Coordinates of C-alpha atoms and ligand atoms in Angstrom, one line a residue:
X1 CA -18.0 27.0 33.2
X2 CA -14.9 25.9 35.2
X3 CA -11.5 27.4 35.2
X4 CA -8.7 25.4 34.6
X5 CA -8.1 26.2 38.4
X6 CA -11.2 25.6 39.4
X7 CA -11.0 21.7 37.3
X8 CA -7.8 21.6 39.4
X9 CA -9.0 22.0 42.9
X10 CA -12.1 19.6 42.1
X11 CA -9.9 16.8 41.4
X12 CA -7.6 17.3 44.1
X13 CA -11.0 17.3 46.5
X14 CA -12.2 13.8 45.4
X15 CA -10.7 11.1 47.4
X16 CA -9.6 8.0 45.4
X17 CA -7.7 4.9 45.3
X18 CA -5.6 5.6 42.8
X19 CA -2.5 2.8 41.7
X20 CA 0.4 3.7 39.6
X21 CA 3.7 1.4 39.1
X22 CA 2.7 -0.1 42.1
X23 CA 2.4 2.9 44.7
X24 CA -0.8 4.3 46.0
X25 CA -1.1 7.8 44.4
X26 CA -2.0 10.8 47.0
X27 CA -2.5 13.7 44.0
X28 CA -2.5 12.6 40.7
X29 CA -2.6 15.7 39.2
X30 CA 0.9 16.3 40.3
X31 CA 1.9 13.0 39.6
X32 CA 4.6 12.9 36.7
X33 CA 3.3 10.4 35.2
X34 CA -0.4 11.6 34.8
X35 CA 0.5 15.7 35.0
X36 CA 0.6 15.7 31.2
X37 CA -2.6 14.1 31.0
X38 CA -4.4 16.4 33.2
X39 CA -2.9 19.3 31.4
X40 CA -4.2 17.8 27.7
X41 CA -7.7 17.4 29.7
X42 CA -6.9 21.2 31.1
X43 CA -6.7 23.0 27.6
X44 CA -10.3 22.0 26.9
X45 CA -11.6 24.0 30.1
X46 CA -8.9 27.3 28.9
X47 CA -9.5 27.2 25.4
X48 CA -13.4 27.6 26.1
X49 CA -12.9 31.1 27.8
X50 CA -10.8 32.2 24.6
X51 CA -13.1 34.2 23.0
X52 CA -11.7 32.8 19.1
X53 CA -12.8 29.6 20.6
X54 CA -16.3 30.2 21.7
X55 CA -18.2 28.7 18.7
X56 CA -16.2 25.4 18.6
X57 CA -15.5 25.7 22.7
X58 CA -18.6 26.5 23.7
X59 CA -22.6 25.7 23.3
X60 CA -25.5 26.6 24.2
X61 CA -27.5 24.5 26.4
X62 CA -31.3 24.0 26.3
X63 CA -31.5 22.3 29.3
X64 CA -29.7 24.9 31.8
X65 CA -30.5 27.9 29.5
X66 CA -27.3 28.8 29.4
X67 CA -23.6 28.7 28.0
X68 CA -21.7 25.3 28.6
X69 CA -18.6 23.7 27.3
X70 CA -19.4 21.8 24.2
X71 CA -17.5 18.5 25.7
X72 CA -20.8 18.5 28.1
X73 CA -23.3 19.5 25.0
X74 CA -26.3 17.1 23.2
X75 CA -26.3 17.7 19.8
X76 CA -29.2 19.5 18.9
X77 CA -28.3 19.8 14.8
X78 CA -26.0 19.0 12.2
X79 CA -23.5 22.1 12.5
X80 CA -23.3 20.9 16.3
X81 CA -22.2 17.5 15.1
X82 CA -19.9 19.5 12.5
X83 CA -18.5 21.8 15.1
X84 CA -17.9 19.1 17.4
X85 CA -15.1 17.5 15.0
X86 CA -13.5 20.7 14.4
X87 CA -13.5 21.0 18.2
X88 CA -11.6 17.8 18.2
X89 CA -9.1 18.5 15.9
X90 CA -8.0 22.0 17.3
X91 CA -7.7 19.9 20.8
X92 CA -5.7 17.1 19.1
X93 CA -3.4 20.4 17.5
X94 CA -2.7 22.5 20.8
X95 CA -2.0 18.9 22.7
X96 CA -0.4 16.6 20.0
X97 CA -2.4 13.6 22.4
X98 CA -5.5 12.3 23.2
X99 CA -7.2 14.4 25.5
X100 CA -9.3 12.1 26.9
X101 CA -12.7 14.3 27.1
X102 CA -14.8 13.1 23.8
X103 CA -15.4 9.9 25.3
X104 CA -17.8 11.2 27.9
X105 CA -18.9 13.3 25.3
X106 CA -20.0 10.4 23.1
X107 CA -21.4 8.4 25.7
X108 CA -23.7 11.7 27.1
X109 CA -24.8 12.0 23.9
X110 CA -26.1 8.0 23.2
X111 CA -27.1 7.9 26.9
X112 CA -30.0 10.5 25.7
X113 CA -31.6 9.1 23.0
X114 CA -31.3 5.6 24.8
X115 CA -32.8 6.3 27.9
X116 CA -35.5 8.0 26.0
X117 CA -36.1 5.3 23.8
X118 CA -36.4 2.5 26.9
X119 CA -38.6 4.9 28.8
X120 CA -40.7 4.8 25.7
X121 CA -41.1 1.3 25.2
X122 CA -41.2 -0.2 29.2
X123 CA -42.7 2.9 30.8
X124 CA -39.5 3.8 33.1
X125 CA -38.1 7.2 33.9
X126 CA -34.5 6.6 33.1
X127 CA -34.3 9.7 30.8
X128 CA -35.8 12.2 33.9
X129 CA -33.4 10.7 35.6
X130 CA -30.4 11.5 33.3
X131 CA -31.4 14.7 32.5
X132 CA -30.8 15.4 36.3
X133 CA -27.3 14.3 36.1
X134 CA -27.0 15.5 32.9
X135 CA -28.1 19.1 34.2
X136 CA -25.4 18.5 37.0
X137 CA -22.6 18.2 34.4
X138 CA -23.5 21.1 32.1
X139 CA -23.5 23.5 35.4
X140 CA -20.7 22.2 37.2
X141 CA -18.9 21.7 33.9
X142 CA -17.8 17.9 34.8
X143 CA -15.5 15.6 32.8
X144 CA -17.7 12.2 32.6
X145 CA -15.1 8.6 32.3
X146 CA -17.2 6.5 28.9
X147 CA -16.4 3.4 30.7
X148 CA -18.1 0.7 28.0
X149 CA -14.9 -1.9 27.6
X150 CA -15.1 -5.1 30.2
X151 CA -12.0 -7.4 30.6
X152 CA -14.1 -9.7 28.7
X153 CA -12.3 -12.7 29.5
X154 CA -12.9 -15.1 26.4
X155 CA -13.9 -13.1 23.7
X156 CA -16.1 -15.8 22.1
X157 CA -18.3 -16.4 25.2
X158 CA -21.4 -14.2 26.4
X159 CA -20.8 -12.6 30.2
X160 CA -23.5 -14.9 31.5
X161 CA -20.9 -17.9 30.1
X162 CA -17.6 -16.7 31.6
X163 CA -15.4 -18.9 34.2
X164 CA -15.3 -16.1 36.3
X165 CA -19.0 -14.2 36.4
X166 CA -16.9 -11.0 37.4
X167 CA -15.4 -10.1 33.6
X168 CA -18.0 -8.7 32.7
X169 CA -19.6 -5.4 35.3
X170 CA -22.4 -7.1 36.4
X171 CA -25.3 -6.1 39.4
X172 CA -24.2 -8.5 42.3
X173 CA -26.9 -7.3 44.6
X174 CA -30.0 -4.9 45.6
X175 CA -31.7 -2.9 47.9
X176 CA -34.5 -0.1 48.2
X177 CA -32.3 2.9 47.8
X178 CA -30.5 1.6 44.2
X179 CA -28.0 -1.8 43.0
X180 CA -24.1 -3.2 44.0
X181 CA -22.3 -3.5 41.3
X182 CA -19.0 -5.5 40.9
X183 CA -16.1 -6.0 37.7
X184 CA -14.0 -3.7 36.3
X185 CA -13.9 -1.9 33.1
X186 CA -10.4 -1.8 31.1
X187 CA -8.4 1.1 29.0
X188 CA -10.2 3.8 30.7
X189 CA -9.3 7.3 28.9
X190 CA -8.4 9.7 31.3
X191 CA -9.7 8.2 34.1
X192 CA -8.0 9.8 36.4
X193 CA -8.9 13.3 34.9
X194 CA -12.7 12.3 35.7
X195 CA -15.2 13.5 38.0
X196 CA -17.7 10.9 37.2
X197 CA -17.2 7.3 35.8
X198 CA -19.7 6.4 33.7
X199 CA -20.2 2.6 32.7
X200 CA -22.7 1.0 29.9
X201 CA -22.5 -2.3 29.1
X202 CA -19.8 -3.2 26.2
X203 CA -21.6 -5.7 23.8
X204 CA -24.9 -6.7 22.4
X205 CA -26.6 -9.2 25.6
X206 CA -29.5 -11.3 25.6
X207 CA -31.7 -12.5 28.4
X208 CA -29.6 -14.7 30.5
X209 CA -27.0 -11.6 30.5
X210 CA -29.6 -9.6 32.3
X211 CA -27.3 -9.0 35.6
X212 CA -24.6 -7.5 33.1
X213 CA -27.2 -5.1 31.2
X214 CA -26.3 -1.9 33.5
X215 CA -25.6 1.9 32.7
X216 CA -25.4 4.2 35.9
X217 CA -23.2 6.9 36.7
X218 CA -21.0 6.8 40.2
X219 CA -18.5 9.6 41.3
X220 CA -15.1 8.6 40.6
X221 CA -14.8 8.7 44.9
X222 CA -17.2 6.5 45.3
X223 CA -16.5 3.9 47.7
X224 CA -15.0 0.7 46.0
X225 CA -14.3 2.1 43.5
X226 CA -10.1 1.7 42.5
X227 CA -8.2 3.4 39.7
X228 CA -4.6 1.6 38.3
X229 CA -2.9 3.6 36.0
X230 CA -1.6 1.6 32.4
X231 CA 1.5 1.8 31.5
X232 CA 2.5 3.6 28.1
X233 CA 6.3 3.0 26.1
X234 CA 8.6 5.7 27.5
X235 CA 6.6 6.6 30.0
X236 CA 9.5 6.6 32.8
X237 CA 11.5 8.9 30.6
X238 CA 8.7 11.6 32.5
X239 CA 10.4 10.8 35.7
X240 CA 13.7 11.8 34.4
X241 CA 15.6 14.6 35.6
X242 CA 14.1 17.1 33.0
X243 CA 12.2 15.0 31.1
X244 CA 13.1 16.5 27.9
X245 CA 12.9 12.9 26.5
X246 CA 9.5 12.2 26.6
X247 CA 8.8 13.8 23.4
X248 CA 6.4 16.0 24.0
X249 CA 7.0 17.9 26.8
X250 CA 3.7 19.5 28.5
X251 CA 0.8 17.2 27.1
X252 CA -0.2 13.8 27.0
X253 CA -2.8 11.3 27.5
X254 CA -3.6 7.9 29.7
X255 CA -5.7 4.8 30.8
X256 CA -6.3 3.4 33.4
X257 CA -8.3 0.0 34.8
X258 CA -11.2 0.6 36.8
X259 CA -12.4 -2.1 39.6
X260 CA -15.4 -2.0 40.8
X261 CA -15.4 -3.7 44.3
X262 CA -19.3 -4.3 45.7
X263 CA -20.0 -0.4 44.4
X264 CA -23.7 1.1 45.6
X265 CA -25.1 2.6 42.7
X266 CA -28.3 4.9 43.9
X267 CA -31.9 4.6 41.6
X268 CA -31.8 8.4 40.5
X269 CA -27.8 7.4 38.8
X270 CA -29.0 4.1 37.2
X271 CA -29.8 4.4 33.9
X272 CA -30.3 1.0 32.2
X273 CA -30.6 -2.0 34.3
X274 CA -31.6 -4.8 32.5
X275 CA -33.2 -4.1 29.2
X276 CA -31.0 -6.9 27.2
X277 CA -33.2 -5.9 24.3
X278 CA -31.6 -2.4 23.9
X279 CA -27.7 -3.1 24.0
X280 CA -27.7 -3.4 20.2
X281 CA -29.1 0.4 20.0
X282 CA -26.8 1.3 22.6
X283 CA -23.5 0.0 21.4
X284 CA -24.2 1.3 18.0
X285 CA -24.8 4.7 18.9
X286 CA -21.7 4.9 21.1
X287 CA -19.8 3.3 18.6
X288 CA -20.6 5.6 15.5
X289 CA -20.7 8.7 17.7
X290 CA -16.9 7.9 18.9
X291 CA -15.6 6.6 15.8
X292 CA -16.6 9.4 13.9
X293 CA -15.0 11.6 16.4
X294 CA -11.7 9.7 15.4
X295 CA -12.1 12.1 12.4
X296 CA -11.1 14.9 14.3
X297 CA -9.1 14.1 16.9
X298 CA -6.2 11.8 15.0
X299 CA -6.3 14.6 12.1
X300 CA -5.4 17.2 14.6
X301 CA -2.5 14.8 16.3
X302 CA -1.7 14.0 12.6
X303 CA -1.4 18.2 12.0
X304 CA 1.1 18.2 14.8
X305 CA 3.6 15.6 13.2
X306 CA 2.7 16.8 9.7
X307 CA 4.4 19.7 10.9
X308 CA 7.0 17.8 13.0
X309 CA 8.1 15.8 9.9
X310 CA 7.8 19.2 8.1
X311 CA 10.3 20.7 10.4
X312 CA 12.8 18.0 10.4
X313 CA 13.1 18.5 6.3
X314 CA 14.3 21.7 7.0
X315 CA 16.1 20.9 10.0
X316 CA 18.2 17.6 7.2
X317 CA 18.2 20.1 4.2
X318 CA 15.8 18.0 2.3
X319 CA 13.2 20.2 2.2
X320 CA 13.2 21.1 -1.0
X321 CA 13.7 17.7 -2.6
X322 CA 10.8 16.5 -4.6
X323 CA 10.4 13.1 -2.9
X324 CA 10.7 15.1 0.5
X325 CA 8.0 17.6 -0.8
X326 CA 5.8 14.2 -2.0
X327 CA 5.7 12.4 1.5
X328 CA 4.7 15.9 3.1
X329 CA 1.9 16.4 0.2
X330 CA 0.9 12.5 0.3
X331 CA 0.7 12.8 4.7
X332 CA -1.4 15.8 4.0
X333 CA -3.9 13.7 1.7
X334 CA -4.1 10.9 4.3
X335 CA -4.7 13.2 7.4
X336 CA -7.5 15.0 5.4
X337 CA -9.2 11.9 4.2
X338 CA -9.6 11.2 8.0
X339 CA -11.2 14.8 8.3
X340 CA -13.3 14.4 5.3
X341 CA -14.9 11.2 6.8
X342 CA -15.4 12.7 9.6
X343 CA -17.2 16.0 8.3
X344 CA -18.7 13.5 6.2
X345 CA -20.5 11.6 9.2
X346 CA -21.6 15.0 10.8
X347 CA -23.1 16.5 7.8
X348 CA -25.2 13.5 7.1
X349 CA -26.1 13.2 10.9
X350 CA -30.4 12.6 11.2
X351 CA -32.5 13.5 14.3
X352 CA -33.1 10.5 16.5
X353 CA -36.9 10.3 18.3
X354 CA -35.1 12.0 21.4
X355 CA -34.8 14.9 19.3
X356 CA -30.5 14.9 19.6
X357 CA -28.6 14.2 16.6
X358 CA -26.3 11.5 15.2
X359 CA -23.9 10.8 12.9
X360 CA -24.2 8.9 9.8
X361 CA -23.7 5.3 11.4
X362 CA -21.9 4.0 7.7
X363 CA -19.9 6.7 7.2
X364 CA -18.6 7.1 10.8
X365 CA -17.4 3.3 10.7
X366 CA -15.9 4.1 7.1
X367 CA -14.1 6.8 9.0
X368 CA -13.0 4.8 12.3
X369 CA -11.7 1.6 10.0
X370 CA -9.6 4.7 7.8
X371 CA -8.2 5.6 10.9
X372 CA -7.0 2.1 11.8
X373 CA -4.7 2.4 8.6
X374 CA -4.0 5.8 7.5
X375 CA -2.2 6.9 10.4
X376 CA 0.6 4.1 10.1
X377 CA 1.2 5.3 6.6
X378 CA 1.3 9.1 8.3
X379 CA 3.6 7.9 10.5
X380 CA 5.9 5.6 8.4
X381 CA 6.5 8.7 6.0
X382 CA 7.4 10.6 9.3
X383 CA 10.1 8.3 10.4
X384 CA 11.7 8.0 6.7
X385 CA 11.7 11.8 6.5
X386 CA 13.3 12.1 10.3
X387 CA 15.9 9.7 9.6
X388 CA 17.7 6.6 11.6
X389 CA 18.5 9.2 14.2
X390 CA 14.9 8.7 15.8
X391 CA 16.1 5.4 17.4
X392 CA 19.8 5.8 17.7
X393 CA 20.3 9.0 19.7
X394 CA 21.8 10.0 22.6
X395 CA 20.0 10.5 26.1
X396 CA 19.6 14.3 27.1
X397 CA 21.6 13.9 30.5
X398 CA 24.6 12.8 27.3
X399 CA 23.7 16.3 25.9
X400 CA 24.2 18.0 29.2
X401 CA 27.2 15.9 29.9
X402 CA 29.9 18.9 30.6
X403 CA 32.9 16.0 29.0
X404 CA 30.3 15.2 25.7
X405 CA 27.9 17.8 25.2
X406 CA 29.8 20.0 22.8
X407 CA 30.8 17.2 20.8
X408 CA 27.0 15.9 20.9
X409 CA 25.8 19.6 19.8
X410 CA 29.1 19.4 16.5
X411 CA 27.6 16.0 15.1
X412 CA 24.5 16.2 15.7
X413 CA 23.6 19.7 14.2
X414 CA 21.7 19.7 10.9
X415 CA 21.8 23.1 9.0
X416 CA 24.1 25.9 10.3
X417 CA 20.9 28.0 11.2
X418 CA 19.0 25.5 13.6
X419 CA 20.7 24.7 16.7
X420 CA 20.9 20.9 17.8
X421 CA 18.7 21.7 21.0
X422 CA 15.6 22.5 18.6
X423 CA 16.6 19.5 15.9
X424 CA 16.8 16.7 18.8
X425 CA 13.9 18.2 20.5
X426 CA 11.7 18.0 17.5
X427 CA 13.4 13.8 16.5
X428 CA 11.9 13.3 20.3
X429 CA 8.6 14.5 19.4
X430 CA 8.5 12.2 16.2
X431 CA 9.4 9.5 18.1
X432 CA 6.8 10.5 20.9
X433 CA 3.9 10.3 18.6
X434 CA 5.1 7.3 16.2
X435 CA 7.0 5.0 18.5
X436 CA 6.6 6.6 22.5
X437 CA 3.8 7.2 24.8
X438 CA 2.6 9.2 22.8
X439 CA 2.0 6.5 20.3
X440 CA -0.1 4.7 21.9
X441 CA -3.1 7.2 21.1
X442 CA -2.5 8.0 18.0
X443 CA -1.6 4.5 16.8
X444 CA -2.6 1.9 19.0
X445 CA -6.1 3.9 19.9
X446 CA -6.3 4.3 16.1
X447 CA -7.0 0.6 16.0
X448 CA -8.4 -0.6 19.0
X449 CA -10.1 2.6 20.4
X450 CA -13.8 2.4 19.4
X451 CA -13.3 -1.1 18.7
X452 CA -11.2 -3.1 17.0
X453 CA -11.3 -3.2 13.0
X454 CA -13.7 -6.0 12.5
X455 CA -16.4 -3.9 14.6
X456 CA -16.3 -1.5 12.0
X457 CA -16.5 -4.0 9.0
X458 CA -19.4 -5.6 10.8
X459 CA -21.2 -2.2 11.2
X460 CA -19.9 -1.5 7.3
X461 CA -21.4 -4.7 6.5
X462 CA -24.6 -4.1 8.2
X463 CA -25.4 -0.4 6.9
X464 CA -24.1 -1.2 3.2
X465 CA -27.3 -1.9 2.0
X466 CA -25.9 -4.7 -0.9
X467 CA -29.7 -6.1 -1.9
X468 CA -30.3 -2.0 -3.3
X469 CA -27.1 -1.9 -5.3
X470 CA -27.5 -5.5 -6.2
X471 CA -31.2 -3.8 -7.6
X472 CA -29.6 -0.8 -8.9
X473 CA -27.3 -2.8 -11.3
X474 CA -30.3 -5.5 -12.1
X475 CA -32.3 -2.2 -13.5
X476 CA -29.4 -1.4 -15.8
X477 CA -30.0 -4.8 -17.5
X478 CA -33.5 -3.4 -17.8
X479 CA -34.8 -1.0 -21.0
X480 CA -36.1 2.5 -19.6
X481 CA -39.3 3.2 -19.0
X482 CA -39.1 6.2 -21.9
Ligands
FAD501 C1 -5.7 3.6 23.9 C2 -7.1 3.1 24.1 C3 -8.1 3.8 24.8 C4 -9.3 3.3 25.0 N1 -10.3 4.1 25.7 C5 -11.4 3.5 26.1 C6 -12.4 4.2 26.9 O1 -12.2 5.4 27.2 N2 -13.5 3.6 27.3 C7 -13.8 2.3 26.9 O2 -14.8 1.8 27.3 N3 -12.9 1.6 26.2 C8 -11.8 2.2 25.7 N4 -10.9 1.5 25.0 C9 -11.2 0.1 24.7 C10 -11.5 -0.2 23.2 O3 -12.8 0.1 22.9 C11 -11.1 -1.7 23.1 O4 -9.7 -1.8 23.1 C12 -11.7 -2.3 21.9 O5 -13.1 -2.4 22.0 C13 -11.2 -3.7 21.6 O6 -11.2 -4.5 22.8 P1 -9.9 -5.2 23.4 O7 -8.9 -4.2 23.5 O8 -10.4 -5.9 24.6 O9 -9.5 -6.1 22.3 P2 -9.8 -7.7 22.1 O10 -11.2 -7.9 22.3 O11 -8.8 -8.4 23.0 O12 -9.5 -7.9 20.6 C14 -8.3 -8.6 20.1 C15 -8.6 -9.2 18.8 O13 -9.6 -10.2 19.0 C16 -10.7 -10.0 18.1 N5 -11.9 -10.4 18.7 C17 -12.5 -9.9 19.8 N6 -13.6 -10.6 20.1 C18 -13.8 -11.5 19.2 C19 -14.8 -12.5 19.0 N7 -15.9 -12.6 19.8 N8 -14.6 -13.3 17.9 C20 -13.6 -13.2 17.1 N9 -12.6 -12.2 17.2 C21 -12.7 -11.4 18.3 C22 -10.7 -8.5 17.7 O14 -11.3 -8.3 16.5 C23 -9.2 -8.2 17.8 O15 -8.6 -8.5 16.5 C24 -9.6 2.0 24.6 C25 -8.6 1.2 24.0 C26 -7.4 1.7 23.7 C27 -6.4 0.9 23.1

């Protein structure tokens, strides 16, 4: 497995075309803007060499023989599945952000049974063929980009229907030695963090979308291929002088667009190419695999401002009051609810033909459509507990203001014990997660990430299985058979 040192020096080798408020970008790991990203990305490579970590860090691997980091791990059972979430949630605790790694997870995991299952019914060798790159990112410990989401132009026509054939990725050409692909792929978690980028088409595709039926893997240097980073609320406040006001100080998370200018895509990387038929599989897998991973990532985010919101009772006084006490017990019920669905999903995971498991497809879109709620309500109760003072404070360069700051530190002190530093450091960490960059995982993400809400109550509305409960209450009208 990597060091974090070793993760370092391997992205500063690749050699990309990286954008970010409209300047080329040399290193982005140094880059204030995507530092804290990196690090959140970072604590998944340290935390696997903790020994207290190793069962939810690490895994081990039947296809090197050896010990891996479970972001890079197949699911071989239900307690894999299980650990996985609680992998997730101690990553969203030690970050407070989305740490951008459990999409590639996701999408290594449906990219196994997939490929088998296409192999088995056309006779390819796409599975041989992932198993090789799989193999590569188990032993070198890579971090893979899930890129699935197309710009999509109008949502309500197929890619093959677009005004411009290039919203959806699509192969523009071929040769002997593999395909060109061209497009782009939007809201790219931790793009930038990535060695390899990943793509699989984004929707269910019939025949006339053949050309946009395409799964391969490039590196994230590979030629054509360009990187702009996506802007986040706050985000500038990183390129103030100390930065204190971005919230949360060390971690955070990011997206990116990817374009995809006339990229060469090699036969022994291409993974799907044109097997319309199998997109439906493929999308749902992805889908239920990431959504239900929503169950542990947002509950350990949730954890961190839980205990945020917790500290700023005590910070007011309030802590003790029995509405104060309520809100804390009610954000606790919420958060877990998330957890439980997610546990849920693992627990009732099945073995697919490939021999991998997954989750319980019903209960992980149960979870992800729970998660598109139940984290506004977390974070509404945050911002009644922290007071008006979230939005209305001073800048820190007012609080280091030799003329102001001792005034600043006299009004806004809470209880005698607690110095102001701590109390406005902790308000800028609420406001991080429930109005700042920081936001925009665990809210925004909440409801788009995975798709958007009506995915889930399509998938809901698919696995509910009405016509046997529709039978179940038509046999109560029934005498029993004794
Ligand atoms: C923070 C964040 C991180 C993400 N990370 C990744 C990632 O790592 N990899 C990745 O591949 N994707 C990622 N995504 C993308 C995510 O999967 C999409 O945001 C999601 O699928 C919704 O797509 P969209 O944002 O284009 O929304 P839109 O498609 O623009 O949806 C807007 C609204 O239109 C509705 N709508 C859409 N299509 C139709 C239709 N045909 N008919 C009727 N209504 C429709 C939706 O239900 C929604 O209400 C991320 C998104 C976010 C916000």
């Amino acid at each position: 497995m990597k060091s974090v040192r070793d993760y370092k020096e391997s992205l500063e080798k690749l050699s990309r075309k990286v954008y970010a408020m409209g300047k080329l970008v040399d290193n982005t790991v140094e880059h204030p803007l995507v530092q804290p990203s990196w690090r959140s990305v970072a604590l998944s490579y340290d935390l696997a060499e903790h020994e207290e970590h190793e069962d939810l860090m690490t895994a081990y691997s039947p296809l090197t023989g050896g010990t891996i980091n479970r972001f890079t791990h197949i699911q071989q059972d239900r307690e894999d599945l299980t650990r996985k979430i609680k992998m997730l949630r101690l990553m969203g605790q030690r970050t407070g952000s989305c740490f951008q790694r459990c999409a590639g997870l996701d999408c290594i995991n449906t990219l196994y049974s997939v490929t088998h299952d296409i192999d088995n019914a056309h006779g390819t060798s796409y599975h041989r063929r992932f198993l090789d790159f799989l193999f590569r990112v188990q032993s070198e410990d890579l971090v893979c980009d899930a890129a699935m989401t197309d710009p999509k132009g109008n949502r309500r026509l197929p890619p093959y229907q677009q005004h411009d054939p290039d919203l959806y990725l699509r192969v523009v050409d071929r040769n002997n030695e593999g395909i060109i692909v061209r497009g782009a792929k939007a809201h790219q978690t931790g793009a930038l963090n990535s060695h390899y980028i990943v793509a699989l088409p984004t929707t269910m595709m019939g025949e006339k979308d053949r050309d946009y039926v395409v799964s391969f893997a490039v590196p994230a240097d590979a030629p054509g291929v360009s990187f702009v980073y996506g802007r986040q609320p706050s985000d500038t406040r990183r390129l103030e002088e100390g930065g204190k006001d971005a919230g949360n100080l060390y971690f955070g998370g990011h997206e990116a667009l990817i374009i995809f200018e006339d990229v060469f895509v090699p036969h022994e990387l291409i993974f799907m190419d044109g097997e319309y038929e199998f997109t439906p599989v493929l999308v749902e897998r992805f889908a239920s695999y990431h959504r239900a991973s929503y169950g542990g990532c947002k509950v350990g985010v949730g954890d961190v401002l839980i205990g945020a919101t917790g500290c700023m009772a005590r910070y007011h006084g309030i802590e003790k009051s029995s509405h104060v006490r309520d809100k804390l017990v009610e954000m606790n019920y919420l958060n877990e609810t998330l957890y439980s669905c997610g546990l849920a999903s693992s627990c009732a995971g099945t073995q697919l033909a490939s021999g991998n498991y997954f989750v319980d497809p019903l209960l992980a879109n149960v979870c992800k459509l729970n998660v598109t709620r139940l984290p506004f309500e977390i974070a509404r109760l945050a911002q009644d507990i922290c007071g008006g003072i979230m939005v209305t404070l001073p800048s820190d360069q007012d609080f280091q203001h030799p003329q102001i700051s001792e005034l600043l530190k006299k009004y806004y002190q809470g209880i005698e014990e607690i110095d102001t530093a701590t109390k406005v450091q902790m308000i800028r960490l609420v406001e991080n997660l429930t109005l700042g960059s920081g936001a925009s995982a665990y809210l925004t993400e909440s409801v788009h990430g995975a798709g958007s809400p009506q995915a889930q109550r399509i998938m809901i509305e698919r696995n509910m299985n009405l016509e046997h409960k529709m039978e179940l209450a038509r046999s109560l009208l029934q005498a029993p058979p004794f």
